[in-house]
């Protein structure tokens, strides 16, 4: 008979939790989200002979309070899903602090098995832990492991199964929090138990502790359950708070925390841990830090690393990106040949193949980006970047971790906002994270670059590089200033505490890197793919329908016939063919008719009509209907701007050669001048992000509202800026 | 022996925390990291712009901003 158990894996960040989870479950993982929040939920299966163990990887936390989404999720999971055992992974070199979370599991009463991880690294540091004594004093099993090599993991699972099979009742372990708190606790617990207050869900003593800790989530639930009793409990807590503040200048929550540490210290002093070396000895990691966070060398090295990440992501992914491009190019061509002309062909080629190609085209980029970030994150360097840059980014209401998202989005010209937005996952502060992901698309991504280059070339030609550099710096300023604006308006609020651990430098494991990269990439393909396919079909339809009226179509057919009649086929050496000298002229004229028809069809399409209607507003910034259509198309993908503008000026074709002539056309057009050029250029730099980015923003922010917000907010900002430049500029030109 | 606020400590200076005068989220995050009265700390260094500060605490390295260090009182070893 096979048995089945469900266990949770919990521990501090940097304790090797993910490494252990990967070692146990390998590729048999399932990644989802906890309902309603953006916190990832990872589940996997471990098989021990006939036993199936379902493992849920809880988010890494230092504590179980209600301040962060991760902690609430971890706590609610334990309470509502009641796993049979919690495997608490602990960094052996950091025992004292790691056990702080363990004491909170004890308070909850859930059966715990401790996985004492990285005993090899601890031994290198001269730290020896007597695990049998630790187990005896804590009253729970302790299994030493090295997650990275797999040492001890089978024993850990055997012990876990043994504990789970006991089906122990949850049993809060009483820890003393000092006389004042203890007596209050007893009093509260008695009232809670006798009033049957939330006790169906939570242990009584635990509820009492949470009231003392001023835990908002539990207090809210309490008020809903029984307002009168909750008020009574709050009054008692208030009384002891006042007493503690007057006599000892402290708070109940501080007393509770201090005594948890006191409990741990008490145990560790009983010969559990011995240090071979002086505690202040500098470890290798500290020596590396002396250089890498040095006042002068640190920023220099960081610049190099960030530049390397950028180069790695964008240059090395070029080859697979081009493979995908040629694959989709080939598919489009095949469809072009096989299908009869008409709307179905147009839908398949321009709507579906281009749409899917657009989504999958980002895949190599995203894979390389996540791989690069995983190296920085797993090695511990990412925390140092945040540490060094925090002071600057804090001025704008962000924190040090924001820099990566900006750089990937195009902070070094030519990035992409899609990986940039996804990279904000490394930010742990919710408001700072939102501000970063909403402003990252202001950077000049790779798709905006050819557009910028074209306008710069057409209107400010002499020094392309200098102008490019100027616009890159301008983008940083716009992003940072708008981040600040968001942080004092819609994302207002005090900065999230930035108490950050700088973990020791470690070599990342290849397995970990690959699993990490694949997971994130697959999520992108799955979630973004479906939505974006739908949207690209809508945009295609907008630019295609309703098409030309029959009367106009007839006119173009007639013109073609006229050309064909003017250049008739002649008998050349026994074959009917068009004479060579005339063939070129003939096809040139036919192509001109095709382009004129495409222009007219575009003008007549839904997008064209919107573009014309928008002229009544857009004239303020100097945009005519042709520009408007191109900008609407640009919401699908910024690459579309140039090709649409080309069609609107009846240049036809979206190949690169044409853009040169587009630049010349615009420069020569009396309707255009440098002021209008600058106005359009600024608008393109800052208006609504492309749809792929919007989808990613919505996913990362956890709501479509934020995707919509970024489209509207960015467009309004860009339009105001463009209008200002156009109106003021027109006064002088 | 003298008491001072953590912000004013010099690099490589050692001491024992005597009080963390802050409640709420910040106070909690400080305590989560093991920064409680009785804990020994060493100032390991500061970021290039002098803020945040990096501390050695119980074998790990923790960084916090100067305005967060303002709530932590330390008895400094001579």
Short mmCIF file of C-alpha atoms in Angstrom, two decimals, chain A residues 207-587:
data_model
loop_
_atom_site.label_atom_id
_atom_site.label_comp_id
_atom_site.label_asym_id
_atom_site.label_seq_id
_atom_site.Cartn_x
_atom_site.Cartn_y
_atom_site.Cartn_z
CA UNK A 207 -3.95 34.27 19.06
CA UNK A 208 -2.96 35.85 22.37
CA UNK A 209 0.65 36.32 21.19
CA UNK A 210 -0.54 37.89 17.95
CA UNK A 211 -2.72 40.35 19.86
CA UNK A 212 0.31 41.30 21.93
CA UNK A 213 2.34 41.70 18.77
CA UNK A 214 -0.32 44.03 17.42
CA UNK A 215 -0.89 41.79 14.40
CA UNK A 216 -3.32 43.59 12.10
CA UNK A 217 -4.55 40.52 10.21
CA UNK A 218 -5.50 38.57 13.34
CA UNK A 219 -7.02 41.63 15.00
CA UNK A 220 -9.19 42.24 11.97
CA UNK A 221 -10.38 38.65 11.93
CA UNK A 222 -10.98 38.88 15.65
CA UNK A 223 -13.11 42.00 15.33
CA UNK A 224 -15.24 40.31 12.71
CA UNK A 225 -15.67 37.20 14.87
CA UNK A 226 -16.54 38.90 18.13
CA UNK A 227 -16.11 42.67 18.34
CA UNK A 228 -16.72 42.93 22.08
CA UNK A 229 -14.24 40.24 23.06
CA UNK A 230 -11.67 41.63 20.61
CA UNK A 231 -12.05 45.08 22.18
CA UNK A 232 -11.52 43.57 25.61
CA UNK A 233 -8.34 41.81 24.49
CA UNK A 234 -7.08 45.00 22.85
CA UNK A 235 -7.71 46.92 26.06
CA UNK A 236 -5.68 44.44 28.08
CA UNK A 237 -2.83 44.62 25.56
CA UNK A 238 -3.01 48.41 25.70
CA UNK A 239 -2.64 48.29 29.48
CA UNK A 240 0.44 46.11 29.43
CA UNK A 241 1.90 48.21 26.59
CA UNK A 242 1.55 51.33 28.66
CA UNK A 243 3.13 49.63 31.63
CA UNK A 244 6.09 48.39 29.58
CA UNK A 245 6.61 51.77 27.96
CA UNK A 246 6.61 53.55 31.30
CA UNK A 247 8.78 51.12 33.20
CA UNK A 248 11.16 49.81 30.58
CA UNK A 249 10.79 52.00 27.47
CA UNK A 250 9.87 49.01 25.37
CA UNK A 251 6.93 47.46 23.52
CA UNK A 252 5.20 44.09 23.97
CA UNK A 253 6.25 43.01 20.46
CA UNK A 254 9.86 43.88 21.31
CA UNK A 255 9.65 41.89 24.55
CA UNK A 256 8.28 38.88 22.71
CA UNK A 257 11.07 39.06 20.12
CA UNK A 258 13.78 39.57 22.73
CA UNK A 259 12.61 36.53 24.66
CA UNK A 260 12.44 34.37 21.58
CA UNK A 261 16.11 35.16 21.08
CA UNK A 262 16.67 34.62 24.78
CA UNK A 263 15.17 31.14 24.46
CA UNK A 264 17.49 30.38 21.53
CA UNK A 265 20.57 31.76 23.28
CA UNK A 266 19.72 29.68 26.35
CA UNK A 267 19.74 26.51 24.28
CA UNK A 268 22.85 27.32 22.28
CA UNK A 269 24.81 28.03 25.44
CA UNK A 270 24.27 24.49 26.69
CA UNK A 271 27.18 23.16 24.67
CA UNK A 272 25.31 22.86 21.40
CA UNK A 273 27.68 24.97 19.37
CA UNK A 274 31.43 25.45 19.49
CA UNK A 275 33.58 27.93 17.60
CA UNK A 276 37.06 26.81 16.69
CA UNK A 277 38.19 30.23 15.51
CA UNK A 278 37.75 33.71 16.86
CA UNK A 279 34.22 34.86 16.02
CA UNK A 280 35.55 38.04 14.42
CA UNK A 281 37.80 36.26 11.98
CA UNK A 282 37.27 37.54 8.47
CA UNK A 283 35.88 34.88 6.16
CA UNK A 284 36.64 34.64 2.46
CA UNK A 285 33.32 36.30 1.75
CA UNK A 286 34.23 39.30 3.92
CA UNK A 287 37.56 39.62 2.17
CA UNK A 288 35.85 39.63 -1.22
CA UNK A 289 33.52 42.32 0.08
CA UNK A 290 36.46 44.49 1.08
CA UNK A 291 37.14 44.85 -2.63
CA UNK A 292 33.69 44.53 -4.17
CA UNK A 293 32.00 47.08 -1.93
CA UNK A 294 35.03 49.32 -1.65
CA UNK A 295 34.26 53.00 -2.10
CA UNK A 296 36.14 53.25 -5.41
CA UNK A 297 36.56 49.72 -6.74
CA UNK A 298 33.01 48.68 -5.81
CA UNK A 299 31.11 51.00 -8.16
CA UNK A 300 33.66 50.34 -10.91
CA UNK A 301 33.22 46.59 -10.66
CA UNK A 302 29.45 46.96 -10.42
CA UNK A 303 29.43 48.98 -13.64
CA UNK A 304 31.33 46.18 -15.34
CA UNK A 305 29.01 43.48 -14.00
CA UNK A 306 25.84 45.30 -15.01
CA UNK A 307 27.29 45.98 -18.43
CA UNK A 308 28.24 42.31 -18.72
CA UNK A 309 24.71 41.23 -17.77
CA UNK A 310 23.35 43.56 -20.40
CA UNK A 311 25.76 42.33 -23.06
CA UNK A 312 25.08 38.71 -22.14
CA UNK A 313 21.31 39.17 -22.34
CA UNK A 314 21.17 41.10 -25.57
CA UNK A 315 24.23 40.08 -27.58
CA UNK A 316 24.38 36.37 -26.84
CA UNK A 317 20.67 35.94 -27.38
CA UNK A 318 21.01 37.48 -30.83
CA UNK A 319 21.71 34.16 -32.51
CA UNK A 320 18.70 32.21 -31.15
CA UNK A 321 16.56 35.29 -31.73
CA UNK A 322 17.61 35.32 -35.35
CA UNK A 323 16.86 31.59 -35.63
CA UNK A 324 13.35 32.21 -34.40
CA UNK A 325 13.03 35.18 -36.72
CA UNK A 326 14.01 33.14 -39.73
CA UNK A 327 11.72 30.31 -38.64
CA UNK A 328 8.76 32.66 -38.45
CA UNK A 329 9.90 34.40 -41.63
CA UNK A 330 9.90 31.00 -43.34
CA UNK A 331 6.45 30.17 -41.96
CA UNK A 332 5.10 33.52 -43.13
CA UNK A 333 6.59 32.97 -46.58
CA UNK A 334 5.19 29.48 -46.85
CA UNK A 335 1.75 30.70 -45.86
CA UNK A 336 2.15 33.56 -48.32
CA UNK A 337 2.69 31.12 -51.15
CA UNK A 338 0.21 28.45 -50.18
CA UNK A 339 -2.83 30.55 -49.36
CA UNK A 340 -4.91 32.50 -51.83
CA UNK A 341 -4.85 36.29 -51.51
CA UNK A 342 -7.44 37.73 -49.19
CA UNK A 343 -8.28 38.39 -45.60
CA UNK A 344 -7.64 34.83 -44.39
CA UNK A 345 -4.08 34.97 -45.66
CA UNK A 346 -3.59 38.41 -44.18
CA UNK A 347 -4.96 37.16 -40.83
CA UNK A 348 -2.64 34.16 -40.76
CA UNK A 349 0.46 35.99 -41.93
CA UNK A 350 0.11 39.44 -40.33
CA UNK A 351 -2.10 38.56 -37.40
CA UNK A 352 -1.21 35.09 -36.15
CA UNK A 353 2.30 34.32 -37.37
CA UNK A 354 3.60 37.82 -36.65
CA UNK A 355 1.77 37.83 -33.31
CA UNK A 356 3.06 34.46 -32.10
CA UNK A 357 6.47 35.27 -33.56
CA UNK A 358 6.42 38.52 -31.59
CA UNK A 359 5.86 36.65 -28.34
CA UNK A 360 8.26 33.80 -28.97
CA UNK A 361 10.86 36.23 -30.30
CA UNK A 362 11.33 37.44 -26.73
CA UNK A 363 11.90 33.96 -25.35
CA UNK A 364 15.69 33.75 -25.85
CA UNK A 365 16.02 37.26 -24.39
CA UNK A 366 14.06 36.27 -21.31
CA UNK A 367 15.96 33.04 -20.87
CA UNK A 368 19.32 34.76 -21.05
CA UNK A 369 18.17 37.54 -18.75
CA UNK A 370 16.87 35.19 -16.08
CA UNK A 371 19.98 33.06 -16.35
CA UNK A 372 22.18 36.12 -15.84
CA UNK A 373 20.10 37.38 -12.94
CA UNK A 374 20.02 33.92 -11.37
CA UNK A 375 23.82 33.93 -11.34
CA UNK A 376 23.92 37.38 -9.73
CA UNK A 377 21.22 36.44 -7.25
CA UNK A 378 22.46 32.98 -6.27
CA UNK A 379 26.06 34.15 -5.94
CA UNK A 380 24.97 36.87 -3.52
CA UNK A 381 26.19 39.78 -5.64
CA UNK A 382 22.73 41.19 -6.30
CA UNK A 383 22.35 42.13 -2.63
CA UNK A 384 25.61 44.10 -2.89
CA UNK A 385 24.31 46.03 -5.90
CA UNK A 386 21.24 46.99 -3.91
CA UNK A 387 23.46 47.91 -0.97
CA UNK A 388 25.71 50.20 -3.00
CA UNK A 389 23.04 51.97 -5.01
CA UNK A 390 20.37 52.33 -2.37
CA UNK A 391 21.35 55.87 -1.37
CA UNK A 392 20.80 57.22 -4.89
CA UNK A 393 17.59 55.38 -5.67
CA UNK A 394 16.06 56.21 -2.32
CA UNK A 395 15.96 59.88 -3.34
CA UNK A 396 13.40 58.90 -5.97
CA UNK A 397 11.36 56.68 -3.66
CA UNK A 398 12.88 53.45 -4.99
CA UNK A 399 15.56 51.22 -3.59
CA UNK A 400 18.91 49.89 -4.70
CA UNK A 401 17.45 46.82 -6.38
CA UNK A 402 15.62 48.98 -8.96
CA UNK A 403 18.75 49.50 -11.04
CA UNK A 404 18.62 46.13 -12.77
CA UNK A 405 15.10 46.56 -14.09
CA UNK A 406 16.07 49.94 -15.52
CA UNK A 407 19.21 48.70 -17.18
CA UNK A 408 17.53 45.70 -18.77
CA UNK A 409 14.66 47.87 -19.99
CA UNK A 410 17.06 50.04 -21.94
CA UNK A 411 18.96 52.06 -19.36
CA UNK A 412 21.83 51.11 -21.59
CA UNK A 413 20.15 51.91 -24.89
CA UNK A 414 18.74 48.86 -26.65
CA UNK A 415 17.30 46.76 -23.83
CA UNK A 416 13.76 45.52 -23.59
CA UNK A 417 11.07 46.39 -21.07
CA UNK A 418 9.71 42.83 -20.99
CA UNK A 419 12.68 41.26 -19.17
CA UNK A 420 13.07 44.58 -17.31
CA UNK A 421 9.57 44.42 -15.87
CA UNK A 422 10.01 40.76 -14.98
CA UNK A 423 13.31 41.53 -13.27
CA UNK A 424 11.49 43.63 -10.67
CA UNK A 425 10.69 40.32 -8.96
CA UNK A 426 13.97 40.69 -7.11
CA UNK A 427 12.59 43.76 -5.26
CA UNK A 428 11.13 42.81 -1.93
CA UNK A 429 9.46 46.13 -1.12
CA UNK A 430 6.00 46.27 -2.72
CA UNK A 431 5.67 50.04 -3.34
CA UNK A 432 9.22 50.45 -4.61
CA UNK A 433 8.67 47.47 -6.85
CA UNK A 434 5.48 48.90 -8.36
CA UNK A 435 7.13 52.27 -8.99
CA UNK A 436 10.04 50.55 -10.70
CA UNK A 437 7.97 48.34 -12.94
CA UNK A 438 5.72 51.22 -14.00
CA UNK A 439 8.65 53.47 -14.94
CA UNK A 440 11.02 50.91 -16.47
CA UNK A 441 9.22 51.12 -19.87
CA UNK A 442 10.34 54.76 -20.20
CA UNK A 443 13.79 53.51 -21.08
CA UNK A 444 14.79 53.29 -24.75
CA UNK A 445 14.27 49.68 -25.68
CA UNK A 446 15.78 48.05 -28.75
CA UNK A 447 12.57 48.46 -30.75
CA UNK A 448 12.48 52.22 -30.16
CA UNK A 449 16.10 52.63 -31.28
CA UNK A 450 15.58 52.41 -35.06
CA UNK A 451 12.70 54.88 -34.72
CA UNK A 452 14.90 57.29 -32.76
CA UNK A 453 17.74 56.77 -35.22
CA UNK A 454 15.47 57.55 -38.14
CA UNK A 455 14.15 60.78 -36.66
CA UNK A 456 17.55 61.90 -35.47
CA UNK A 457 18.95 61.15 -38.90
CA UNK A 458 16.15 62.99 -40.67
CA UNK A 459 16.10 66.14 -38.55
CA UNK A 460 19.29 66.48 -36.49
CA UNK A 461 21.55 64.43 -38.65
CA UNK A 462 25.13 65.43 -37.82
CA UNK A 463 25.83 63.63 -34.56
CA UNK A 464 23.72 60.52 -34.13
CA UNK A 465 25.77 59.06 -31.27
CA UNK A 466 25.70 62.24 -29.24
CA UNK A 467 21.94 62.58 -29.64
CA UNK A 468 21.45 58.93 -28.75
CA UNK A 469 23.43 59.43 -25.57
CA UNK A 470 21.43 62.52 -24.75
CA UNK A 471 18.13 60.67 -25.18
CA UNK A 472 19.37 57.79 -23.01
CA UNK A 473 20.24 60.17 -20.18
CA UNK A 474 16.92 61.92 -20.66
CA UNK A 475 15.10 58.58 -20.30
CA UNK A 476 16.81 57.92 -16.97
CA UNK A 477 15.77 61.34 -15.75
CA UNK A 478 12.18 60.89 -16.92
CA UNK A 479 11.93 57.42 -15.33
CA UNK A 480 13.39 58.52 -11.99
CA UNK A 481 11.40 61.75 -11.76
CA UNK A 482 8.15 59.98 -12.66
CA UNK A 483 8.94 57.22 -10.16
CA UNK A 484 9.20 59.95 -7.54
CA UNK A 485 5.92 61.43 -8.79
CA UNK A 486 4.19 58.04 -8.47
CA UNK A 487 5.64 57.52 -5.01
CA UNK A 488 4.13 60.77 -3.75
CA UNK A 489 0.78 60.20 -5.46
CA UNK A 490 -0.72 56.80 -6.37
CA UNK A 491 2.04 54.80 -4.65
CA UNK A 492 2.42 57.15 -1.75
CA UNK A 493 3.71 55.85 1.54
CA UNK A 494 6.78 55.62 3.67
CA UNK A 495 9.70 53.79 2.18
CA UNK A 496 9.71 50.11 3.06
CA UNK A 497 12.41 49.28 5.61
CA UNK A 498 15.53 48.23 3.82
CA UNK A 499 17.01 45.84 6.34
CA UNK A 500 18.84 43.56 3.96
CA UNK A 501 20.98 40.51 4.47
CA UNK A 502 24.23 40.40 2.52
CA UNK A 503 24.59 36.62 2.19
CA UNK A 504 28.04 35.08 1.89
CA UNK A 505 29.28 34.72 -1.69
CA UNK A 506 28.54 31.26 -3.05
CA UNK A 507 29.02 29.45 -6.32
CA UNK A 508 25.58 28.96 -7.88
CA UNK A 509 24.69 25.38 -8.82
CA UNK A 510 24.05 24.73 -12.49
CA UNK A 511 20.96 22.70 -11.73
CA UNK A 512 19.51 25.57 -9.74
CA UNK A 513 20.26 28.04 -12.50
CA UNK A 514 18.63 25.91 -15.17
CA UNK A 515 15.51 25.15 -13.15
CA UNK A 516 15.14 28.81 -12.23
CA UNK A 517 15.56 29.97 -15.84
CA UNK A 518 13.24 27.41 -17.33
CA UNK A 519 10.48 28.03 -14.79
CA UNK A 520 10.38 31.76 -15.44
CA UNK A 521 10.59 31.38 -19.20
CA UNK A 522 7.82 28.82 -19.33
CA UNK A 523 5.57 31.05 -17.23
CA UNK A 524 6.15 33.84 -19.72
CA UNK A 525 5.32 31.67 -22.72
CA UNK A 526 2.19 30.28 -21.12
CA UNK A 527 0.67 33.41 -19.65
CA UNK A 528 1.79 36.11 -22.05
CA UNK A 529 1.47 33.99 -25.18
CA UNK A 530 -2.25 33.46 -25.16
CA UNK A 531 -3.17 37.05 -24.34
CA UNK A 532 -0.79 38.60 -26.81
CA UNK A 533 -1.95 36.41 -29.65
CA UNK A 534 -5.49 37.70 -29.08
CA UNK A 535 -4.36 41.31 -28.94
CA UNK A 536 -2.25 41.12 -32.06
CA UNK A 537 -5.24 39.75 -33.94
CA UNK A 538 -7.34 42.69 -32.76
CA UNK A 539 -4.71 45.19 -33.89
CA UNK A 540 -4.36 43.43 -37.21
CA UNK A 541 -8.13 43.64 -37.68
CA UNK A 542 -8.12 47.34 -36.82
CA UNK A 543 -5.55 48.03 -39.50
CA UNK A 544 -7.23 45.83 -42.11
CA UNK A 545 -10.98 46.32 -41.83
CA UNK A 546 -13.25 47.50 -43.26
CA UNK A 547 -10.96 47.68 -46.30
CA UNK A 548 -11.59 49.68 -49.44
CA UNK A 549 -15.08 50.12 -50.90
CA UNK A 550 -15.65 48.17 -54.12
CA UNK A 551 -15.68 51.39 -56.15
CA UNK A 552 -12.14 52.33 -55.07
CA UNK A 553 -10.87 48.80 -55.51
CA UNK A 554 -12.23 48.84 -59.02
CA UNK A 555 -10.29 52.04 -59.67
CA UNK A 556 -7.00 50.40 -58.72
CA UNK A 557 -7.77 47.34 -60.83
CA UNK A 558 -8.40 49.68 -63.73
CA UNK A 559 -5.12 51.53 -63.20
CA UNK A 560 -3.26 48.23 -63.20
CA UNK A 561 -4.90 47.22 -66.42
CA UNK A 562 -3.92 50.53 -67.98
CA UNK A 563 -0.28 49.90 -67.09
CA UNK A 564 -0.49 46.39 -68.46
CA UNK A 565 -1.94 47.70 -71.68
CA UNK A 566 0.70 50.43 -71.97
CA UNK A 567 3.46 47.85 -71.70
CA UNK A 568 2.19 44.92 -73.72
CA UNK A 569 4.01 41.65 -74.05
CA UNK A 570 5.91 41.38 -77.29
CA UNK A 571 7.23 38.51 -79.29
CA UNK A 572 10.88 38.24 -78.37
CA UNK A 573 12.79 35.41 -79.97
CA UNK A 574 9.67 33.31 -80.42
CA UNK A 575 8.42 33.74 -76.83
CA UNK A 576 5.78 36.09 -75.53
CA UNK A 577 7.40 38.30 -72.89
CA UNK A 578 7.70 41.84 -71.77
CA UNK A 579 10.74 43.50 -73.30
CA UNK A 580 13.53 43.85 -70.77
CA UNK A 581 13.89 47.61 -71.04
CA UNK A 582 10.19 48.05 -70.32
CA UNK A 583 9.83 45.43 -67.57
CA UNK A 584 11.50 47.54 -64.90
CA UNK A 585 9.37 50.58 -65.64
CA UNK A 586 6.25 48.43 -65.73
CA UNK A 587 6.81 46.78 -62.35
#
